Amino acid sequence: METLSIAKTLYADLVCSKSGAVYDKNRVQTYSSAEKPLLARYDLSAGLERGVLQGRPWNMWRYRELLPLEDEAYRYSLGEGGTPLFHLKRAGRHLGTPWLYLKDEAGNPTGSFKARGLSMAISKAAELGVRKCVIPTAGNAGGAMSAYCAIAGMEAHVYMPRQTPLVFQHECALYGAKVTLVDGDISDCARRIAGERQPDWFDISTLKEPFRLEGKKTMGLEIVEQLDWQAPDVIIYPTGGGTGLIGIWKAFEELEKLAWTGKKKPRMVAVQAEVCSPIVNAFAADAKIAAPCHQPGTTIANGLRVPAAFGDELILDILYKSGGRALAVSEEDMKTGLKEVARLEGQLLAPEGAAVWMAFRRLLREGWIQPEERVVLLNTGTLYKYIENLV
Ligand SMILES: *Cc1c(COP(=O)(O)O)cnc(C)c1O
């Protein structure tokens, strides 16, 4: 017991998600030579007692053994994570589903779950000596990166589509980031960065560095802890780059190895916007990778306007092996969902969360979800930043 109480990361190495090749964890790494994401691996063989969590603050850093930071002096935190898991009793009564839950990420610093990933990535980058960061963003990731770069004393460069709601643009500038507006979508931002990036700018694009994933993984750890270490039957997630979905699944795999939860894992559902649904199309075709969406239309769910996900293969693999689904939701339906949940539960969902709600309703109606099943819906951010999309 004594040795287990020493709070030290179990982070062991970095491996290519495709080939399993090992990369030096003591150097700044991006992605593998196979152009696939690198995954942090932990040495869980010695085991760890769930009791280590006792008394720790309710934020994502309570799981520090399962996070890659080695030197706590580099932890840059604004209190991310530790979000509520609401039991949606009124909505559940309305639909005849007594075990419906909402993991609500709206209360995170900078108003979205992106805070988890960026707190982790910036802390780890600082530990490895990075001084300047650059990011292409649909909005929330840019705000979060800017805030964490501010407290880490790092230079921040943010590339964002011109049509991103104003608050996303202004918050980055307020945190001291250099903001570049780009005509087009997040992939166009990435292309622009490729042309303008200075050699000492570290690219924080999701899954093109290994650690945003580790921050987002903590959503999965929290969900299981909040359900008293029982896996739910279904988790429904609004999928852009897919980092959250991959992270939640990674949490289940690590928790199973630690025997903190059983073998049961949830069926994972990816939800996209109809105007930009490369993962849904690939899933429908039973494909292993996703063809990019050409010229995506506009959506009120800015976080879902991702025409090409770098982690497409990982996302699809998880959907298949978990027995999950992928489905697309229309703009009209997102607006309907916003009103429904606001009126039933007094909760304002981000448009991405409203898409998840509508996907849940459809899967329930189709009978793919049974009324007695335990279902967790993800609301990934606050609606307040999107108000201009609704007027
Ligand atoms: C970024 C974002 C998403 C998509 O997240 P991924 O993990 O990249 O799929 C969903 N919702 C909101 C509010 C976002 O900011």
Short mmCIF file of C-alpha atoms and ligand atoms in Angstrom, two decimals:
data_model
loop_
_atom_site.label_atom_id
_atom_site.label_comp_id
_atom_site.label_asym_id
_atom_site.label_seq_id
_atom_site.Cartn_x
_atom_site.Cartn_y
_atom_site.Cartn_z
CA MET A 1 0.00 0.00 0.00
CA GLU A 2 2.74 2.48 0.93
CA THR A 3 4.42 2.55 -2.45
CA LEU A 4 1.07 3.03 -4.16
CA SER A 5 0.38 6.26 -2.33
CA ILE A 6 3.31 8.02 -4.05
CA ALA A 7 1.71 10.17 -6.72
CA LYS A 8 3.88 9.65 -9.73
CA THR A 9 2.92 9.29 -13.36
CA LEU A 10 2.94 5.78 -14.80
CA TYR A 11 3.69 7.24 -18.22
CA ALA A 12 6.11 4.83 -19.89
CA ASP A 13 6.48 5.59 -23.59
CA LEU A 14 4.99 6.86 -26.82
CA VAL A 15 3.94 4.45 -29.53
CA CYS A 16 2.69 4.76 -33.09
CA SER A 17 -1.02 3.93 -33.13
CA LYS A 18 -0.53 2.03 -36.38
CA SER A 19 2.78 0.18 -36.17
CA GLY A 20 3.41 0.15 -32.42
CA ALA A 21 6.90 1.60 -33.00
CA VAL A 22 8.24 3.30 -29.88
CA TYR A 23 9.21 6.98 -29.88
CA ASP A 24 11.49 8.80 -27.43
CA LYS A 25 9.21 10.33 -24.82
CA ASN A 26 11.90 12.71 -23.62
CA ARG A 27 11.87 14.65 -26.87
CA VAL A 28 9.22 16.86 -28.43
CA GLN A 29 7.21 14.56 -30.70
CA THR A 30 4.49 15.20 -33.24
CA TYR A 31 3.13 12.13 -35.06
CA SER A 32 4.66 8.94 -36.35
CA SER A 33 6.65 8.38 -39.53
CA ALA A 34 3.60 6.42 -40.76
CA GLU A 35 1.70 9.73 -40.42
CA LYS A 36 -0.47 8.33 -37.64
CA PRO A 37 -1.12 9.67 -34.13
CA LEU A 38 1.26 8.75 -31.34
CA LEU A 39 -0.30 7.32 -28.19
CA ALA A 40 1.01 7.68 -24.64
CA ARG A 41 1.39 4.30 -22.99
CA TYR A 42 1.44 3.68 -19.26
CA ASP A 43 3.03 0.95 -17.23
CA LEU A 44 -0.01 -0.48 -15.49
CA SER A 45 1.53 -3.89 -14.76
CA ALA A 46 2.24 -3.13 -11.10
CA GLY A 47 -1.39 -2.12 -10.59
CA LEU A 48 -2.76 0.87 -8.75
CA GLU A 49 -5.47 1.10 -6.14
CA ARG A 50 -8.54 3.21 -6.83
CA GLY A 51 -8.06 4.53 -3.32
CA VAL A 52 -5.24 6.82 -4.51
CA LEU A 53 -7.96 9.19 -5.70
CA GLN A 54 -9.35 9.66 -2.24
CA GLY A 55 -9.15 13.22 -1.00
CA ARG A 56 -7.86 14.61 -4.26
CA PRO A 57 -9.52 17.71 -5.75
CA TRP A 58 -12.30 17.06 -8.24
CA ASN A 59 -10.51 18.16 -11.43
CA MET A 60 -8.77 16.24 -14.20
CA TRP A 61 -5.44 16.17 -12.41
CA ARG A 62 -6.78 13.75 -9.81
CA TYR A 63 -5.82 11.05 -12.32
CA ARG A 64 -2.19 12.15 -12.51
CA GLU A 65 -0.81 8.60 -12.54
CA LEU A 66 -2.63 8.21 -15.87
CA LEU A 67 -1.44 11.53 -17.28
CA PRO A 68 1.93 12.05 -18.97
CA LEU A 69 3.30 15.02 -17.01
CA GLU A 70 6.45 14.02 -15.14
CA ASP A 71 7.29 17.24 -13.30
CA GLU A 72 4.36 18.81 -11.48
CA ALA A 73 6.10 22.20 -11.65
CA TYR A 74 4.98 22.38 -15.27
CA ARG A 75 1.30 21.82 -14.55
CA TYR A 76 -0.58 24.75 -16.12
CA SER A 77 -4.11 24.55 -14.81
CA LEU A 78 -7.16 26.78 -14.69
CA GLY A 79 -9.31 24.19 -12.92
CA GLU A 80 -10.27 22.10 -15.98
CA GLY A 81 -12.32 18.96 -15.67
CA GLY A 82 -14.33 17.80 -12.68
CA THR A 83 -17.51 18.59 -14.58
CA PRO A 84 -20.94 17.34 -13.50
CA LEU A 85 -22.68 14.23 -14.78
CA PHE A 86 -26.34 15.20 -14.64
CA HIS A 87 -29.00 12.54 -14.36
CA LEU A 88 -31.60 13.82 -16.86
CA LYS A 89 -34.63 12.75 -14.89
CA ARG A 90 -37.21 15.02 -16.49
CA ALA A 91 -36.09 14.27 -20.03
CA GLY A 92 -35.84 10.61 -19.08
CA ARG A 93 -39.42 10.56 -17.78
CA HIS A 94 -40.55 12.30 -20.94
CA LEU A 95 -38.91 9.66 -23.15
CA GLY A 96 -39.31 6.64 -20.87
CA THR A 97 -35.55 6.28 -20.33
CA PRO A 98 -34.77 6.33 -16.61
CA TRP A 99 -30.97 6.09 -16.93
CA LEU A 100 -30.10 9.03 -19.13
CA TYR A 101 -27.09 11.19 -18.22
CA LEU A 102 -25.47 14.36 -19.48
CA LYS A 103 -21.73 14.91 -19.06
CA ASP A 104 -21.73 18.68 -19.18
CA GLU A 105 -18.44 20.24 -20.22
CA ALA A 106 -19.81 23.80 -20.43
CA GLY A 107 -18.32 24.85 -17.09
CA ASN A 108 -14.71 24.26 -18.12
CA PRO A 109 -12.25 27.17 -18.32
CA THR A 110 -12.79 28.94 -21.68
CA GLY A 111 -16.21 27.28 -21.92
CA SER A 112 -15.47 23.90 -23.47
CA PHE A 113 -13.82 20.52 -22.97
CA LYS A 114 -10.95 21.77 -25.14
CA ALA A 115 -9.54 23.09 -21.86
CA ARG A 116 -8.73 19.53 -20.78
CA GLY A 117 -6.68 18.76 -23.87
CA LEU A 118 -4.93 22.10 -24.01
CA SER A 119 -4.06 22.20 -20.30
CA MET A 120 -2.40 18.82 -20.79
CA ALA A 121 -0.72 19.61 -24.12
CA ILE A 122 0.65 23.00 -23.06
CA SER A 123 1.88 21.66 -19.71
CA LYS A 124 3.68 18.80 -21.44
CA ALA A 125 5.04 21.09 -24.17
CA ALA A 126 6.40 23.43 -21.50
CA GLU A 127 8.02 20.51 -19.71
CA LEU A 128 9.76 19.52 -22.95
CA GLY A 129 11.00 23.07 -23.57
CA VAL A 130 8.55 24.41 -26.18
CA ARG A 131 8.20 28.22 -26.14
CA LYS A 132 5.87 28.98 -29.08
CA CYS A 133 2.70 27.24 -30.21
CA VAL A 134 0.45 27.37 -33.25
CA ILE A 135 -3.01 25.92 -33.79
CA PRO A 136 -5.66 25.69 -36.49
CA THR A 137 -9.05 25.87 -34.79
CA ALA A 138 -12.79 25.92 -35.34
CA GLY A 139 -12.95 28.17 -32.26
CA ASN A 140 -12.82 26.51 -28.85
CA ALA A 141 -9.37 24.95 -29.16
CA GLY A 142 -7.87 28.32 -30.09
CA GLY A 143 -9.36 30.00 -27.03
CA ALA A 144 -8.17 27.25 -24.75
CA MET A 145 -4.67 27.15 -26.22
CA SER A 146 -4.38 30.93 -25.88
CA ALA A 147 -5.37 30.84 -22.20
CA TYR A 148 -2.90 28.08 -21.31
CA CYS A 149 -0.12 29.69 -23.35
CA ALA A 150 -0.79 32.89 -21.38
CA ILE A 151 -0.21 31.22 -18.00
CA ALA A 152 2.76 29.24 -19.34
CA GLY A 153 4.35 32.41 -20.72
CA MET A 154 4.34 31.00 -24.25
CA GLU A 155 3.76 32.71 -27.56
CA ALA A 156 0.45 31.67 -29.18
CA HIS A 157 -0.50 31.75 -32.88
CA VAL A 158 -4.11 30.95 -33.74
CA TYR A 159 -5.53 30.37 -37.23
CA MET A 160 -9.32 30.43 -37.36
CA PRO A 161 -11.99 30.51 -40.09
CA ARG A 162 -13.19 34.06 -40.73
CA GLN A 163 -16.79 33.04 -40.07
CA THR A 164 -16.07 31.84 -36.52
CA PRO A 165 -18.31 33.70 -34.04
CA LEU A 166 -16.67 36.90 -32.78
CA VAL A 167 -16.25 35.83 -29.18
CA PHE A 168 -13.84 33.07 -30.23
CA GLN A 169 -11.72 35.58 -32.11
CA HIS A 170 -11.71 38.15 -29.31
CA GLU A 171 -10.95 35.77 -26.47
CA CYS A 172 -7.75 34.59 -28.19
CA ALA A 173 -6.60 38.17 -28.69
CA LEU A 174 -7.45 39.02 -25.07
CA TYR A 175 -5.22 36.16 -23.90
CA GLY A 176 -2.43 37.70 -25.97
CA ALA A 177 -2.46 35.35 -28.95
CA LYS A 178 -1.75 36.43 -32.51
CA VAL A 179 -4.98 35.65 -34.40
CA THR A 180 -5.06 35.08 -38.17
CA LEU A 181 -8.47 34.83 -39.86
CA VAL A 182 -8.61 32.46 -42.82
CA ASP A 183 -11.20 32.19 -45.59
CA GLY A 184 -12.38 28.59 -45.44
CA ASP A 185 -12.56 25.83 -42.85
CA ILE A 186 -10.15 24.34 -40.31
CA SER A 187 -8.33 22.36 -43.02
CA ASP A 188 -7.67 25.62 -44.86
CA CYS A 189 -6.26 27.01 -41.61
CA ALA A 190 -3.92 24.02 -41.39
CA ARG A 191 -2.78 24.59 -44.98
CA ARG A 192 -2.14 28.25 -44.24
CA ILE A 193 -0.07 27.30 -41.19
CA ALA A 194 1.99 24.90 -43.30
CA GLY A 195 3.01 27.89 -45.42
CA GLU A 196 3.62 30.41 -42.62
CA ARG A 197 4.92 28.40 -39.70
CA GLN A 198 8.26 29.39 -38.22
CA PRO A 199 10.61 26.50 -37.37
CA ASP A 200 10.24 27.09 -33.62
CA TRP A 201 6.40 27.07 -33.60
CA PHE A 202 5.10 23.81 -32.17
CA ASP A 203 1.94 22.58 -33.91
CA ILE A 204 -0.80 21.75 -31.38
CA SER A 205 -3.25 20.42 -34.03
CA THR A 206 -5.33 17.70 -32.51
CA LEU A 207 -3.66 14.25 -32.66
CA LYS A 208 -0.63 15.76 -34.43
CA GLU A 209 0.87 15.97 -30.97
CA PRO A 210 0.19 13.17 -28.47
CA PHE A 211 -1.12 14.93 -25.38
CA ARG A 212 -4.38 16.74 -26.09
CA LEU A 213 -5.74 13.21 -26.29
CA GLU A 214 -4.53 12.47 -22.76
CA GLY A 215 -6.36 15.50 -21.40
CA LYS A 216 -9.58 14.55 -23.17
CA LYS A 217 -9.20 11.00 -21.89
CA THR A 218 -10.07 12.34 -18.43
CA MET A 219 -13.71 12.75 -19.57
CA GLY A 220 -13.90 8.98 -19.79
CA LEU A 221 -12.20 8.51 -16.41
CA GLU A 222 -14.65 10.93 -14.79
CA ILE A 223 -17.73 9.36 -16.40
CA VAL A 224 -16.79 5.94 -15.04
CA GLU A 225 -15.98 7.31 -11.59
CA GLN A 226 -19.28 9.24 -11.54
CA LEU A 227 -21.18 6.07 -12.44
CA ASP A 228 -19.57 4.32 -9.48
CA TRP A 229 -17.05 2.51 -11.71
CA GLN A 230 -19.68 0.96 -13.96
CA ALA A 231 -19.41 1.47 -17.71
CA PRO A 232 -22.56 2.89 -19.32
CA ASP A 233 -24.16 1.01 -22.21
CA VAL A 234 -23.84 3.83 -24.72
CA ILE A 235 -21.81 7.06 -24.99
CA ILE A 236 -22.83 9.60 -27.64
CA TYR A 237 -20.18 12.08 -28.71
CA PRO A 238 -20.13 15.03 -31.18
CA THR A 239 -17.23 14.18 -33.45
CA GLY A 240 -15.05 16.69 -35.26
CA GLY A 241 -11.42 15.60 -35.02
CA GLY A 242 -12.61 12.74 -32.83
CA THR A 243 -10.05 13.28 -30.08
CA GLY A 244 -12.68 13.08 -27.34
CA LEU A 245 -14.10 9.83 -28.64
CA ILE A 246 -10.67 8.24 -28.94
CA GLY A 247 -9.72 9.58 -25.51
CA ILE A 248 -12.84 8.25 -23.79
CA TRP A 249 -12.20 4.82 -25.29
CA LYS A 250 -8.56 4.94 -24.19
CA ALA A 251 -9.79 5.65 -20.66
CA PHE A 252 -11.88 2.46 -20.71
CA GLU A 253 -8.94 0.40 -21.92
CA GLU A 254 -6.64 1.72 -19.21
CA LEU A 255 -9.28 1.34 -16.48
CA GLU A 256 -9.87 -2.24 -17.54
CA LYS A 257 -6.14 -3.00 -17.28
CA LEU A 258 -6.15 -1.52 -13.78
CA ALA A 259 -9.34 -3.47 -12.96
CA TRP A 260 -10.92 -0.21 -11.75
CA THR A 261 -13.88 -1.20 -13.89
CA GLY A 262 -14.96 -4.48 -15.52
CA LYS A 263 -14.57 -5.70 -19.08
CA LYS A 264 -17.77 -4.09 -20.27
CA LYS A 265 -17.28 -1.11 -22.52
CA PRO A 266 -19.87 1.25 -23.97
CA ARG A 267 -21.08 1.28 -27.55
CA MET A 268 -19.58 4.49 -28.91
CA VAL A 269 -21.68 6.74 -31.12
CA ALA A 270 -20.16 9.51 -33.28
CA VAL A 271 -22.45 12.39 -34.23
CA GLN A 272 -21.65 14.84 -37.01
CA ALA A 273 -23.38 17.70 -38.81
CA GLU A 274 -25.10 16.78 -42.08
CA VAL A 275 -23.11 19.44 -43.92
CA CYS A 276 -19.80 17.85 -42.92
CA SER A 277 -19.98 14.16 -42.10
CA PRO A 278 -16.90 12.30 -43.37
CA ILE A 279 -16.92 9.80 -40.51
CA VAL A 280 -20.63 9.05 -40.97
CA ASN A 281 -20.08 8.42 -44.68
CA ALA A 282 -17.10 6.17 -44.05
CA PHE A 283 -19.01 4.23 -41.39
CA ALA A 284 -21.95 3.73 -43.75
CA ALA A 285 -19.52 2.33 -46.34
CA ASP A 286 -17.84 0.09 -43.74
CA ALA A 287 -14.56 1.80 -44.62
CA LYS A 288 -11.39 1.82 -42.53
CA ILE A 289 -10.50 5.42 -43.36
CA ALA A 290 -12.60 8.47 -44.17
CA ALA A 291 -12.51 10.41 -47.42
CA PRO A 292 -12.30 14.17 -46.76
CA CYS A 293 -15.51 16.17 -47.09
CA HIS A 294 -15.12 18.61 -49.96
CA GLN A 295 -16.43 22.14 -49.46
CA PRO A 296 -18.39 21.54 -46.27
CA GLY A 297 -21.45 23.72 -45.80
CA THR A 298 -21.82 26.00 -42.82
CA THR A 299 -23.13 24.75 -39.51
CA ILE A 300 -24.11 26.34 -36.22
CA ALA A 301 -21.95 23.63 -34.62
CA ASN A 302 -18.56 25.12 -35.47
CA GLY A 303 -16.70 22.32 -33.70
CA LEU A 304 -18.14 19.78 -36.15
CA ARG A 305 -16.92 21.51 -39.29
CA VAL A 306 -13.87 19.28 -39.66
CA PRO A 307 -13.63 17.95 -43.23
CA ALA A 308 -10.73 15.58 -42.54
CA ALA A 309 -9.89 14.03 -39.17
CA PHE A 310 -6.25 13.01 -38.72
CA GLY A 311 -7.45 10.24 -36.39
CA ASP A 312 -10.08 8.87 -38.81
CA GLU A 313 -8.76 5.32 -38.68
CA LEU A 314 -8.77 5.25 -34.87
CA ILE A 315 -12.29 6.72 -34.69
CA LEU A 316 -13.73 4.20 -37.14
CA ASP A 317 -11.96 1.30 -35.49
CA ILE A 318 -13.52 2.23 -32.13
CA LEU A 319 -16.98 2.61 -33.66
CA TYR A 320 -16.73 -0.87 -35.21
CA LYS A 321 -15.20 -2.70 -32.28
CA SER A 322 -17.52 -1.15 -29.71
CA GLY A 323 -20.58 -2.05 -31.78
CA GLY A 324 -21.32 1.65 -32.17
CA ARG A 325 -22.86 3.90 -34.77
CA ALA A 326 -22.21 7.13 -36.66
CA LEU A 327 -24.98 9.50 -37.62
CA ALA A 328 -25.50 12.99 -38.95
CA VAL A 329 -27.89 15.65 -37.69
CA SER A 330 -29.39 18.54 -39.66
CA GLU A 331 -29.16 22.21 -38.71
CA GLU A 332 -32.90 22.35 -38.09
CA ASP A 333 -32.73 19.37 -35.78
CA MET A 334 -29.91 20.94 -33.75
CA LYS A 335 -32.08 24.00 -33.17
CA THR A 336 -35.02 21.81 -32.19
CA GLY A 337 -32.79 19.89 -29.79
CA LEU A 338 -31.54 23.08 -28.16
CA LYS A 339 -35.09 24.12 -27.32
CA GLU A 340 -36.15 20.69 -26.14
CA VAL A 341 -33.35 20.29 -23.64
CA ALA A 342 -33.61 23.90 -22.49
CA ARG A 343 -37.30 23.42 -21.72
CA LEU A 344 -37.08 19.93 -20.26
CA GLU A 345 -33.93 20.29 -18.22
CA GLY A 346 -33.13 24.01 -17.90
CA GLN A 347 -29.85 23.35 -19.68
CA LEU A 348 -28.43 25.24 -22.64
CA LEU A 349 -26.40 22.89 -24.81
CA ALA A 350 -23.80 23.93 -27.34
CA PRO A 351 -25.05 23.12 -30.87
CA GLU A 352 -22.71 20.12 -30.81
CA GLY A 353 -24.46 18.89 -27.65
CA ALA A 354 -27.86 19.49 -29.23
CA ALA A 355 -26.78 17.28 -32.13
CA VAL A 356 -25.96 14.55 -29.62
CA TRP A 357 -29.39 14.91 -28.03
CA MET A 358 -31.12 14.54 -31.39
CA ALA A 359 -28.98 11.52 -32.27
CA PHE A 360 -30.03 9.95 -28.97
CA ARG A 361 -33.69 10.53 -29.76
CA ARG A 362 -33.31 8.93 -33.16
CA LEU A 363 -31.46 5.86 -31.83
CA LEU A 364 -34.10 5.43 -29.14
CA ARG A 365 -36.92 5.70 -31.67
CA GLU A 366 -35.19 3.16 -33.93
CA GLY A 367 -34.87 0.76 -31.01
CA TRP A 368 -31.07 0.69 -31.26
CA ILE A 369 -31.04 2.05 -27.71
CA GLN A 370 -33.31 0.20 -25.25
CA PRO A 371 -35.25 2.28 -22.72
CA GLU A 372 -33.57 0.61 -19.74
CA GLU A 373 -30.05 1.20 -21.01
CA ARG A 374 -27.65 3.58 -19.30
CA VAL A 375 -26.75 6.30 -21.78
CA VAL A 376 -24.28 9.19 -21.44
CA LEU A 377 -24.66 12.21 -23.72
CA LEU A 378 -21.75 14.63 -24.08
CA ASN A 379 -22.31 18.36 -24.09
CA THR A 380 -18.89 19.59 -25.10
CA GLY A 381 -19.23 23.33 -24.52
CA THR A 382 -21.26 26.35 -23.52
CA LEU A 383 -23.92 27.77 -25.81
CA TYR A 384 -23.05 31.32 -24.79
CA LYS A 385 -20.14 31.56 -27.22
CA TYR A 386 -22.42 30.64 -30.15
CA ILE A 387 -25.29 33.05 -29.64
CA GLU A 388 -24.65 34.90 -32.90
CA ASN A 389 -25.17 31.60 -34.76
CA LEU A 390 -28.73 31.54 -33.47
CA VAL A 391 -29.84 35.06 -34.38
C1 LIG B 1 -13.81 20.71 -30.86
C2 LIG B 1 -15.22 20.51 -30.48
C3 LIG B 1 -15.89 19.31 -30.80
C4 LIG B 1 -15.24 18.19 -31.56
O1 LIG B 1 -14.30 17.58 -30.73
P1 LIG B 1 -13.30 16.44 -31.24
O2 LIG B 1 -12.81 15.79 -30.01
O3 LIG B 1 -12.24 17.12 -32.01
O4 LIG B 1 -14.09 15.52 -32.10
C5 LIG B 1 -17.18 19.16 -30.34
N1 LIG B 1 -17.81 20.14 -29.65
C6 LIG B 1 -17.21 21.30 -29.34
C7 LIG B 1 -17.96 22.33 -28.58
C8 LIG B 1 -15.90 21.52 -29.75
O5 LIG B 1 -15.29 22.67 -29.42
#
